[in-house]
Amino acid sequence: MDRVRAHDPDLPIVTAALTKQMNCHRYLVSGQGDAGDRTFEVARSEPATQCFRA
């Protein structure tokens, strides 16, 4: 978000939540990024694992 704001500070951004925590596959830890996959029934080739970065 900081990079977007730096590029265009007047751009309206609407979001339900922001999270900075991702696992080693760059998936959102909270699972919010799965909403689109679940809505459109996108199959995953492998389950997401919980390998966290601090």
Short mmCIF file of C-alpha atoms in Angstrom, two decimals:
data_model
loop_
_atom_site.label_atom_id
_atom_site.label_comp_id
_atom_site.label_asym_id
_atom_site.label_seq_id
_atom_site.Cartn_x
_atom_site.Cartn_y
_atom_site.Cartn_z
CA MET A 1 0.00 0.00 0.00
CA ASP A 2 2.87 2.35 0.75
CA ARG A 3 4.24 1.89 -2.77
CA VAL A 4 0.85 2.56 -4.34
CA ARG A 5 0.34 5.66 -2.21
CA ALA A 6 3.82 6.93 -3.08
CA HIS A 7 3.07 6.52 -6.79
CA ASP A 8 -0.44 8.03 -6.70
CA PRO A 9 -1.48 9.58 -3.37
CA ASP A 10 -4.89 10.62 -4.74
CA LEU A 11 -5.90 7.12 -5.87
CA PRO A 12 -8.94 5.92 -3.91
CA ILE A 13 -8.32 2.48 -2.38
CA VAL A 14 -11.11 0.40 -0.85
CA THR A 15 -10.18 -2.67 1.17
CA ALA A 16 -11.75 -4.80 3.86
CA ALA A 17 -8.48 -5.37 5.69
CA LEU A 18 -4.73 -5.02 5.40
CA THR A 19 -2.25 -7.63 6.54
CA LYS A 20 1.53 -7.64 6.39
CA GLN A 21 2.02 -11.29 7.30
CA MET A 22 2.63 -13.79 4.46
CA ASN A 23 3.95 -17.34 4.46
CA CYS A 24 6.97 -18.52 2.43
CA HIS A 25 4.74 -18.93 -0.66
CA ARG A 26 3.63 -15.30 -0.34
CA TYR A 27 0.08 -16.29 0.59
CA LEU A 28 -1.69 -14.15 3.16
CA VAL A 29 -1.52 -15.99 6.47
CA SER A 30 -5.05 -15.04 7.47
CA GLY A 31 -6.50 -16.66 4.34
CA GLN A 32 -8.12 -13.47 3.05
CA GLY A 33 -6.41 -13.95 -0.30
CA ASP A 34 -8.32 -17.21 -0.79
CA ALA A 35 -11.70 -15.48 -1.12
CA GLY A 36 -11.45 -15.12 -4.90
CA ASP A 37 -10.30 -18.71 -5.32
CA ARG A 38 -13.18 -19.95 -3.20
CA THR A 39 -15.72 -17.77 -5.00
CA PHE A 40 -14.63 -18.89 -8.47
CA GLU A 41 -13.76 -22.47 -7.43
CA VAL A 42 -10.10 -22.27 -8.44
CA ALA A 43 -8.35 -25.54 -7.58
CA ARG A 44 -4.94 -25.49 -5.95
CA SER A 45 -2.22 -27.83 -7.09
CA GLU A 46 -1.02 -28.22 -3.51
CA PRO A 47 -2.25 -27.02 -0.13
CA ALA A 48 -0.73 -23.88 1.34
CA THR A 49 1.76 -24.56 4.10
CA GLN A 50 2.43 -22.44 7.14
CA CYS A 51 6.13 -21.54 6.81
CA PHE A 52 6.22 -18.08 8.33
CA ARG A 53 8.72 -15.28 7.94
CA ALA A 54 9.19 -12.85 10.77
#
